[in-house]
Coordinates of N, CA and C in Angstrom, one line a residue:
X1 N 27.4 -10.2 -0.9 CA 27.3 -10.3 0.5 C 26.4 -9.2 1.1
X2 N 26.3 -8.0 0.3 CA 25.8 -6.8 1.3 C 24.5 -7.1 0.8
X3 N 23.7 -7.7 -0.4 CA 22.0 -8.2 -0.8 C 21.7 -9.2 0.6
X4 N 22.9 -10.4 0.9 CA 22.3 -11.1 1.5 C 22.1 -10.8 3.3
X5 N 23.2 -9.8 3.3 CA 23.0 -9.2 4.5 C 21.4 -8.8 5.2
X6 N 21.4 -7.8 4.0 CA 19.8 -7.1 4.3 C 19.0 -8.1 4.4
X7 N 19.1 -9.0 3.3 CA 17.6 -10.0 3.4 C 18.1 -11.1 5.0
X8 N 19.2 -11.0 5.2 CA 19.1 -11.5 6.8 C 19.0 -10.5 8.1
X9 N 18.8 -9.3 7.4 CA 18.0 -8.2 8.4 C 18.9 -7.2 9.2
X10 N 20.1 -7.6 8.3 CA 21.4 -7.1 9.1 C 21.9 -5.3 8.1
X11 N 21.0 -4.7 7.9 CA 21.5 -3.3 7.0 C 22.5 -3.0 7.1
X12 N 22.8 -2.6 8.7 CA 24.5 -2.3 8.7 C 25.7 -2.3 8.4
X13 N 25.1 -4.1 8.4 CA 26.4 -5.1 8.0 C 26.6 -5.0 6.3
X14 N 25.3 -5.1 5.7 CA 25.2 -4.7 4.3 C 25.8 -3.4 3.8
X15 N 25.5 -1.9 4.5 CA 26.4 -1.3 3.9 C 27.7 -1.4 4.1
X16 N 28.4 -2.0 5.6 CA 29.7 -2.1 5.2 C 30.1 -3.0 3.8
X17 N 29.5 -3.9 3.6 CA 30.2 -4.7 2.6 C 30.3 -4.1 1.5
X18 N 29.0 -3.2 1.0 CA 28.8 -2.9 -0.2 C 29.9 -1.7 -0.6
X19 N 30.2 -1.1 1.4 CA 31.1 0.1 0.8 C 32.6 -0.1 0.9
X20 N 33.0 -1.6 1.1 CA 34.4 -2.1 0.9 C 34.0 -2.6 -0.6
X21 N 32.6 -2.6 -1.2 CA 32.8 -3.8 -2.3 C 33.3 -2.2 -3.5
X22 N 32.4 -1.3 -2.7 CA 32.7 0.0 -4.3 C 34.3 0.5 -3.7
X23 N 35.2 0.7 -2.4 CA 36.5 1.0 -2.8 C 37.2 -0.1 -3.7
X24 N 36.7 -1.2 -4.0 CA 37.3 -2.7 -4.8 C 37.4 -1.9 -6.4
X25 N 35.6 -1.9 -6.6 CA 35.6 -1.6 -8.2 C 35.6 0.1 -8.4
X26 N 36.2 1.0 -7.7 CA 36.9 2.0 -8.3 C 38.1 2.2 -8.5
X27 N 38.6 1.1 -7.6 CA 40.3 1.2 -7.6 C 40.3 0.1 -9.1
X28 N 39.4 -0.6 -9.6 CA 39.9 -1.0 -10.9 C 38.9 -0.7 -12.0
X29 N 38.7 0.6 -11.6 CA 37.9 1.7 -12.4 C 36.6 0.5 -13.4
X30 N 35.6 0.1 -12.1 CA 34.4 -0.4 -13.0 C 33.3 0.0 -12.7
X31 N 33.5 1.3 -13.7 CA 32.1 2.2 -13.2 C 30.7 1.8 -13.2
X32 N 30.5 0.4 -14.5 CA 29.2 -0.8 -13.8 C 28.8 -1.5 -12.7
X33 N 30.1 -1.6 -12.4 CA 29.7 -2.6 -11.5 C 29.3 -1.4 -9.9
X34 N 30.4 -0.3 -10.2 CA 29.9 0.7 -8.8 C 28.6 0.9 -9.1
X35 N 27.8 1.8 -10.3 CA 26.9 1.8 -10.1 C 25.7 0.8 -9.8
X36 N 25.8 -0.6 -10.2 CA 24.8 -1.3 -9.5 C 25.2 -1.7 -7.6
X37 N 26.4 -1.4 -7.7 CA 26.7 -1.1 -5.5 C 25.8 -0.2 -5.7
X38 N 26.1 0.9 -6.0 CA 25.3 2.3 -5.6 C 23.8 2.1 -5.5
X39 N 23.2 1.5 -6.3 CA 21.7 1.3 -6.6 C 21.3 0.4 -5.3
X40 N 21.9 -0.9 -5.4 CA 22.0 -1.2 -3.7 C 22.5 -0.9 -2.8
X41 N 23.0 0.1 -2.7 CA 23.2 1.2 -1.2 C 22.3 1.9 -1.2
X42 N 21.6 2.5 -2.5 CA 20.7 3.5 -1.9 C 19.1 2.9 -1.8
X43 N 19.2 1.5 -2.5 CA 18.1 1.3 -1.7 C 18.0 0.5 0.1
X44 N 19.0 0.5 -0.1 CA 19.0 -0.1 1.7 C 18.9 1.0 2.6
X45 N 19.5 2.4 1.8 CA 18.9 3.6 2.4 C 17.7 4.1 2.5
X46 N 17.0 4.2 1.5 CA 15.5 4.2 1.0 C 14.9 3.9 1.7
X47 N 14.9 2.2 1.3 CA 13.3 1.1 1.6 C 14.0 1.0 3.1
X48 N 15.1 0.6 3.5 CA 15.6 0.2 4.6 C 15.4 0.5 5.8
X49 N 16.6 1.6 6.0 CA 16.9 2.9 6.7 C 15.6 4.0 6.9
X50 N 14.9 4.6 5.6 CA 14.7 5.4 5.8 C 15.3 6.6 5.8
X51 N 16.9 6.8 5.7 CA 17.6 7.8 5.1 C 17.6 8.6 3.6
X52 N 16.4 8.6 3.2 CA 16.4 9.5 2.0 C 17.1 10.5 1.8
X53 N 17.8 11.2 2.4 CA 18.8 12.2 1.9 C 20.1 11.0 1.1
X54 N 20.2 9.8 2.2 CA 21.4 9.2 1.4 C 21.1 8.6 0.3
X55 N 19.6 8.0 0.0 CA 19.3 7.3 -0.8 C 19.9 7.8 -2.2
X56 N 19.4 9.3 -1.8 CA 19.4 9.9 -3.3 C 20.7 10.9 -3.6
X57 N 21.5 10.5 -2.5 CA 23.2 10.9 -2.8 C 23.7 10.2 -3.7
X58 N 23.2 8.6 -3.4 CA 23.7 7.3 -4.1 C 23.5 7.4 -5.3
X59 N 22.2 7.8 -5.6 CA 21.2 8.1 -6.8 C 21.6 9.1 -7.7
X60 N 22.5 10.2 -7.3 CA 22.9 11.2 -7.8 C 24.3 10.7 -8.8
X61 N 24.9 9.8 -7.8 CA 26.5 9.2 -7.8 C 26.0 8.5 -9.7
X62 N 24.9 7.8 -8.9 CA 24.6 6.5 -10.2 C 24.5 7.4 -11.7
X63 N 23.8 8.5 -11.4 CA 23.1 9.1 -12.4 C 24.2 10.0 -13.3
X64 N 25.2 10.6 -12.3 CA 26.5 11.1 -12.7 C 27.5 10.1 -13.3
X65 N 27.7 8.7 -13.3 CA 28.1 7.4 -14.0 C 27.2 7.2 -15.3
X66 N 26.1 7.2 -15.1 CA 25.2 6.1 -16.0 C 25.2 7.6 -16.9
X67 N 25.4 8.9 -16.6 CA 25.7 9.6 -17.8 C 27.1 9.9 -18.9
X68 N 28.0 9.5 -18.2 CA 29.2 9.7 -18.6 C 29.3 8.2 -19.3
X69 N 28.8 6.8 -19.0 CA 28.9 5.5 -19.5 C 28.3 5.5 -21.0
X70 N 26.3 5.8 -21.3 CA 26.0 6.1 -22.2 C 25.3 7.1 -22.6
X71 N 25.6 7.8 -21.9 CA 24.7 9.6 -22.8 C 23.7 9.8 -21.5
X72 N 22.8 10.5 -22.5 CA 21.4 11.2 -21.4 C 20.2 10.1 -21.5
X73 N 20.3 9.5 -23.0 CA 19.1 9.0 -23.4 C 19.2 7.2 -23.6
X74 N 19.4 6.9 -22.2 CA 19.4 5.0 -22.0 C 18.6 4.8 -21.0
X75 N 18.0 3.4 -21.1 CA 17.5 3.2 -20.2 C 17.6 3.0 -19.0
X76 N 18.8 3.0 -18.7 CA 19.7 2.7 -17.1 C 19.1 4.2 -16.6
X77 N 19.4 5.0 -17.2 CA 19.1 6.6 -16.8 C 17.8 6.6 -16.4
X78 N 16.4 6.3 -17.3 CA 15.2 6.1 -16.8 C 15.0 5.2 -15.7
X79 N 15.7 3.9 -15.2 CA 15.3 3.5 -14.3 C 16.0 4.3 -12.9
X80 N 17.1 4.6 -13.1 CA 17.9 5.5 -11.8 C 16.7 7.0 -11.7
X81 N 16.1 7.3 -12.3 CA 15.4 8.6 -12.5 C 13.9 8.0 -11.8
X82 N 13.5 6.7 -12.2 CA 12.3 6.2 -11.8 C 12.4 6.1 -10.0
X83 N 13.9 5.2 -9.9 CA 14.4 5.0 -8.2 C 14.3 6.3 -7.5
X84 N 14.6 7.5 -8.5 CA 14.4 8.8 -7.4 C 13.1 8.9 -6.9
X85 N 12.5 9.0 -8.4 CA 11.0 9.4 -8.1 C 10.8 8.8 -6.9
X86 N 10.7 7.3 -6.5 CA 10.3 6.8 -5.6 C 10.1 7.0 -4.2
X87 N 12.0 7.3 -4.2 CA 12.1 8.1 -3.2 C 11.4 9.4 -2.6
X88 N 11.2 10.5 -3.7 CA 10.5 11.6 -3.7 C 9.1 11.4 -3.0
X89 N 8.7 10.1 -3.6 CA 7.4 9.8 -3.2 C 7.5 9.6 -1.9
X90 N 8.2 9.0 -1.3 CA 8.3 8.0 0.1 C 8.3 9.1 1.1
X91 N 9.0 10.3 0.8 CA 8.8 11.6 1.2 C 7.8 12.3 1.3
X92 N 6.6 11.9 0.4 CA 5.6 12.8 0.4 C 5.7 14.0 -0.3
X93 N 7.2 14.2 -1.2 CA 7.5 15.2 -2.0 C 6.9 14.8 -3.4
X94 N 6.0 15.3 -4.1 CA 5.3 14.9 -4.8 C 4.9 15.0 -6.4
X95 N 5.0 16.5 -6.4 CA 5.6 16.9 -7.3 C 7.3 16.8 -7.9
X96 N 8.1 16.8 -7.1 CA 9.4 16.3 -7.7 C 9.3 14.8 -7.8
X97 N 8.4 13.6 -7.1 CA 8.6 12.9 -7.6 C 8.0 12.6 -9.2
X98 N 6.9 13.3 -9.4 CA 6.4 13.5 -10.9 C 6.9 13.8 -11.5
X99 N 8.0 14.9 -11.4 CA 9.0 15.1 -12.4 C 10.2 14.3 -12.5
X100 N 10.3 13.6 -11.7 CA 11.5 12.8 -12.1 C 10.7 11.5 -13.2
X101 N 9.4 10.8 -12.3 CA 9.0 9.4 -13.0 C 8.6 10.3 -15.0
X102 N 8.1 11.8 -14.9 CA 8.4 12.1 -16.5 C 9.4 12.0 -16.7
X103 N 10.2 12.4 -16.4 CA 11.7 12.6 -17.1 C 12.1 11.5 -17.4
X104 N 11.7 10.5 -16.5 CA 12.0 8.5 -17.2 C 11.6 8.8 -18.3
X105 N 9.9 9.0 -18.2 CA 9.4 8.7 -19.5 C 10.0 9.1 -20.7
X106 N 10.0 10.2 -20.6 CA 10.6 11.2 -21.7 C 12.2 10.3 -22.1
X107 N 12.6 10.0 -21.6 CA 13.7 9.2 -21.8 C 13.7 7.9 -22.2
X108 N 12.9 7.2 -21.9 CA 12.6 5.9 -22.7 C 11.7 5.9 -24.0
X109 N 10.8 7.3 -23.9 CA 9.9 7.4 -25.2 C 11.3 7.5 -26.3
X110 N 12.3 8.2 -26.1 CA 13.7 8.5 -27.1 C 14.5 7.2 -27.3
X111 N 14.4 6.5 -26.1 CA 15.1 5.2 -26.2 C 14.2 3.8 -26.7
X112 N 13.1 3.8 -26.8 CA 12.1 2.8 -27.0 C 10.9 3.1 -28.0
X113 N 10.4 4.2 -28.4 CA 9.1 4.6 -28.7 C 7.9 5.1 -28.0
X114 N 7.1 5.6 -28.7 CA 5.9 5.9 -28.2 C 5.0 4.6 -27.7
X115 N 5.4 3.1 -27.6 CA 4.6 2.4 -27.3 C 4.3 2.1 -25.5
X116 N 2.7 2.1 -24.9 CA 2.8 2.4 -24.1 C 2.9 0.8 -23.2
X117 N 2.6 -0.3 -23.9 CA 2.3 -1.6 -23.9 C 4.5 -2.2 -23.5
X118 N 5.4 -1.2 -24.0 CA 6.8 -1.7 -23.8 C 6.6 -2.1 -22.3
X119 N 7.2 -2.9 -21.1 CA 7.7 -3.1 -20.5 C 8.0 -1.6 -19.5
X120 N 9.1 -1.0 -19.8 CA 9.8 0.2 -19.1 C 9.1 0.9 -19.2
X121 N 8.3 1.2 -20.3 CA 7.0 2.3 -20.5 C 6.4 2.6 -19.9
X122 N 5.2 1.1 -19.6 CA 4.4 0.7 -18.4 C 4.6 0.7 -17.4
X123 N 5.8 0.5 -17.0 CA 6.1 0.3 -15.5 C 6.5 1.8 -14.7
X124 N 6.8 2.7 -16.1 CA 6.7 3.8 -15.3 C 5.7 5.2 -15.5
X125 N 4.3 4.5 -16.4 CA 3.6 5.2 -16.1 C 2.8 4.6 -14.6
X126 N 3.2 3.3 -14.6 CA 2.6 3.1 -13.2 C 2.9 3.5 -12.1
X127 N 4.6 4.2 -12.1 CA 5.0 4.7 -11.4 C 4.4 5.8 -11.2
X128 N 3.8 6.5 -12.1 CA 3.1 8.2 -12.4 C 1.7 8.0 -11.6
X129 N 1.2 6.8 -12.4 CA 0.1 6.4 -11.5 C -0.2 6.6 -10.2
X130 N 0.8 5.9 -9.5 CA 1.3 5.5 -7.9 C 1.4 7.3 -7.1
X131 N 2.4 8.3 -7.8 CA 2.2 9.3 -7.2 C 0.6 9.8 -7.4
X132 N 0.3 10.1 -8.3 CA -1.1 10.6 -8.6 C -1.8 10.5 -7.5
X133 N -2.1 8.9 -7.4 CA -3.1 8.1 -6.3 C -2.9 8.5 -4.9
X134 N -1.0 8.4 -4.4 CA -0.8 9.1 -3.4 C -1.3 10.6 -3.0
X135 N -0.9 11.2 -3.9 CA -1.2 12.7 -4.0 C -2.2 12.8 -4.0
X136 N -3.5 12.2 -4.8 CA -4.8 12.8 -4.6 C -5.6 12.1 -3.1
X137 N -4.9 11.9 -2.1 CA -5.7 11.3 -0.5 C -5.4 12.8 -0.3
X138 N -5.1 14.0 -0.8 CA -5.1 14.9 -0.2 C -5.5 16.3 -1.2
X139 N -6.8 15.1 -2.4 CA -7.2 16.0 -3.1 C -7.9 17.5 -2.8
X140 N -8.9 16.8 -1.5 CA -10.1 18.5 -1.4 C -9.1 19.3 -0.2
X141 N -7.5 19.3 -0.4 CA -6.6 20.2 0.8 C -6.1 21.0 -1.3
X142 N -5.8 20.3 -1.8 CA -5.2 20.7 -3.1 C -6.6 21.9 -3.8
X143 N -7.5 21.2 -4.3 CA -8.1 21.8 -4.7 C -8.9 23.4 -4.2
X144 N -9.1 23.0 -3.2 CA -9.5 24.0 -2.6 C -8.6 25.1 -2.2
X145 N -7.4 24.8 -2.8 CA -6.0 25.9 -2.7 C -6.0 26.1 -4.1
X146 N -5.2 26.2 -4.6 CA -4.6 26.9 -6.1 C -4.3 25.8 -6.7
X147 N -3.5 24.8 -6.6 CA -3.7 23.5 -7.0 C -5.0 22.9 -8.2
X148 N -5.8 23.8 -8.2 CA -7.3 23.0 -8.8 C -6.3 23.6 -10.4
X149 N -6.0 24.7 -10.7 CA -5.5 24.4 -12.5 C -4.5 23.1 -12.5
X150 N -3.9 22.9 -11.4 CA -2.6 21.6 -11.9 C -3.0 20.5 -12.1
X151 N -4.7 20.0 -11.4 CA -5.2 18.8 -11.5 C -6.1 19.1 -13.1
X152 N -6.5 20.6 -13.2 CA -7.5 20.5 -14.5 C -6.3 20.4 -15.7
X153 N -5.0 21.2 -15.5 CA -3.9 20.8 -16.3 C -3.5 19.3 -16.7
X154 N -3.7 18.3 -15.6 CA -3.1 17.2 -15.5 C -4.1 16.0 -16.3
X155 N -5.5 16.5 -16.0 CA -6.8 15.9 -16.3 C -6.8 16.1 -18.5
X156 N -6.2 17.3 -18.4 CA -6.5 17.7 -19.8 C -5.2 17.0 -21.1
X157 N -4.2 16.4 -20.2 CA -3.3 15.7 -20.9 C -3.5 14.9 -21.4
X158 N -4.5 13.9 -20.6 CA -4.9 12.4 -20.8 C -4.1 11.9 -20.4
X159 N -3.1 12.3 -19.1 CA -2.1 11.3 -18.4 C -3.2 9.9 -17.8
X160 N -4.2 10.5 -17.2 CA -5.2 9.6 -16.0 C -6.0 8.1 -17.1
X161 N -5.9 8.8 -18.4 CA -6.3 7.3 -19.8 C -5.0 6.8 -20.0
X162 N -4.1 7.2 -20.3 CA -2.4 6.4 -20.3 C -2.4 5.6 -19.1
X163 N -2.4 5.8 -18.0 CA -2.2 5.3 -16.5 C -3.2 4.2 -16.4
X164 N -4.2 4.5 -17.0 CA -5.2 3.2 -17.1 C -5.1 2.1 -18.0
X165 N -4.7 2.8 -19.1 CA -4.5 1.8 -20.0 C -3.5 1.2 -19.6
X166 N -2.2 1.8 -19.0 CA -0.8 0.6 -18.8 C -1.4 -0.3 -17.9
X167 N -2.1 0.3 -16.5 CA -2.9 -1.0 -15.2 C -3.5 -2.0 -16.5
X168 N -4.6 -1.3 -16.8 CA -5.6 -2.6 -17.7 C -4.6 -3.6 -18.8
X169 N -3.7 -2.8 -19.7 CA -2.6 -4.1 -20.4 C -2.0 -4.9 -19.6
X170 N -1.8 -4.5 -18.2 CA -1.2 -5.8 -17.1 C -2.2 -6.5 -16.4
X171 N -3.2 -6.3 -16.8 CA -4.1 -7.3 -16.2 C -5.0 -6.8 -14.8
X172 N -4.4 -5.3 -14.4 CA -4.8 -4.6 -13.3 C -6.0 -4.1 -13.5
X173 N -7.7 -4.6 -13.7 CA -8.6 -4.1 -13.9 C -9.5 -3.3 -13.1
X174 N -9.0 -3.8 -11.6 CA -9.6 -2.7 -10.8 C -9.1 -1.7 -10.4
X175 N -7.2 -1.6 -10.6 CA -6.7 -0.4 -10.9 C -7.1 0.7 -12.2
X176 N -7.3 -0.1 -13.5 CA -7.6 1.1 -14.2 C -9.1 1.2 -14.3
X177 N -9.9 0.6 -13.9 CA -11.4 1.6 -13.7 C -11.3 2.6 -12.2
X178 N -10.4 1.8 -11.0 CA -10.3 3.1 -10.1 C -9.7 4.5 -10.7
X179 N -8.4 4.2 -11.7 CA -8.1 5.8 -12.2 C -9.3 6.8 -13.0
X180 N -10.4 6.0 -14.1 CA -11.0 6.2 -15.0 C -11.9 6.7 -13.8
X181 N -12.4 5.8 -13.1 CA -13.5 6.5 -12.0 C -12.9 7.8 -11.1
X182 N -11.7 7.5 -10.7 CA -11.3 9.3 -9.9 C -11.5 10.4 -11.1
X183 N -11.0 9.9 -12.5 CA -10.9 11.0 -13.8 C -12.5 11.4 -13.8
X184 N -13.7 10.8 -13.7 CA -15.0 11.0 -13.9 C -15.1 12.2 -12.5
X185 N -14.7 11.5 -11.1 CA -15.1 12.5 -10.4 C -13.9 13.8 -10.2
X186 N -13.0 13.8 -10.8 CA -12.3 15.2 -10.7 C -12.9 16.0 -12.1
X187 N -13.6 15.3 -13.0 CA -14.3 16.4 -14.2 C -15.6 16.8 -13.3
X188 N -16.2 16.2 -12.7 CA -17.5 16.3 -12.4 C -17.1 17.8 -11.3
X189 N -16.4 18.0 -10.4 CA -15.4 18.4 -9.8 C -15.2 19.8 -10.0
X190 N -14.8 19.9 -11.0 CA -13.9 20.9 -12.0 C -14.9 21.5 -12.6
X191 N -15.4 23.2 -12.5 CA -16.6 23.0 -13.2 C -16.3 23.4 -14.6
X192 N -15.0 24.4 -14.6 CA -14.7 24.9 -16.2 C -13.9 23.9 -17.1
X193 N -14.5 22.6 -16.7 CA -13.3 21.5 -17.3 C -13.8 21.2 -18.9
X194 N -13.2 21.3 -20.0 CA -13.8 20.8 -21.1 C -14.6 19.9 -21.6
X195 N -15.5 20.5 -22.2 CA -16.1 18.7 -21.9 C -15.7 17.8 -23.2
X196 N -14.9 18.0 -23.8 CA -14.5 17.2 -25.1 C -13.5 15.8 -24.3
X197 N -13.1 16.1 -22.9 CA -12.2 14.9 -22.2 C -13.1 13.9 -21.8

């Protein structure tokens, strides 16, 4: 009821439902089914509302479930970790959202492999992508502050060739020559930047 609410434009009404639907499945202790309520409460807080503090209450709740359900290292955990990022981003907070879309990673590389072509892989180096891109519309405020080692740090990982390669495996070819082309002009940029990248 509370999905179809929102898509009939009614949020309100959606979180009441969703928050009579989680007193339902705690009182018969089903900690799955709350956390996917949770996941749709906090995005109707999120994308919705715009209440980001609540979003990421919800997000906190999910994350505190989805660790007690299967450990640290599942993929439920990477995607609830990916939903923060997002948030973080939606905020303009930018660096915590990077650290949360790694911490996905890091978590699905343990749950999945090193491959970057997986599904969940991809979709959340795209996520890493997405802050980057955001974050760098306010590259020459960064660089010209202290910030220029975090970008020559960030440059020297090869996150900005991973990020392209996931765009280009999905078929996004003008996404990953835009990454490849910002990576050309943040070396050109950078003057003590190695030149072996």
């Amino acid at each position: 009821i509370g999905v179809l609410r929102v898509e009939n434009g009614e949020p309100d009404l959606a979180i009441d439902a969703i928050l009579e639907a989680l007193k339902i499945q705690k009182a018969r202790r089903d900690p799955r089914s709350m956390a996917r309520s949770l996941h749709v409460l906090a995005d109707i807080y999120g994308r919705h509302l715009k209440e980001y503090d609540l979003a990421m209450s919800c997000y906190q709740d999910v994350q505190h479930i989805e660790r007690r359900l299967y450990g640290p290292d599942h993929p439920e955990n990477a995607h609830t970790l990916n939903r923060m990022g997002r948030v973080h981003a939606s905020r303009s907070q930018f660096y915590e959202a990077m650290e949360k879309h790694q911490q996905a990673l890091k978590v699905l590389k343990a749950c999945v492999g090193e491959d970057p072509n997986h599904p969940a892989v991809s979709q959340t180096l795209i996520f890493i992508g997405e802050v980057y891109y955001q974050e760098r519309n306010s590259l020459d405020t960064i660089i010209s502050n202290s910030g220029k080692d975090d970008y020559t740090s960030f440059l020297q990982t090869g996150m900005i060739d991973i990020i392209a390669h996931a765009h280009d495996s999905r078929g996004n070819y003008k996404k990953a020559l835009g990454f490849l082309e910002e990576k050309l002009q943040l070396i050109s940029s950078v003057k003590d930047f190695p030149q072996d990248h």
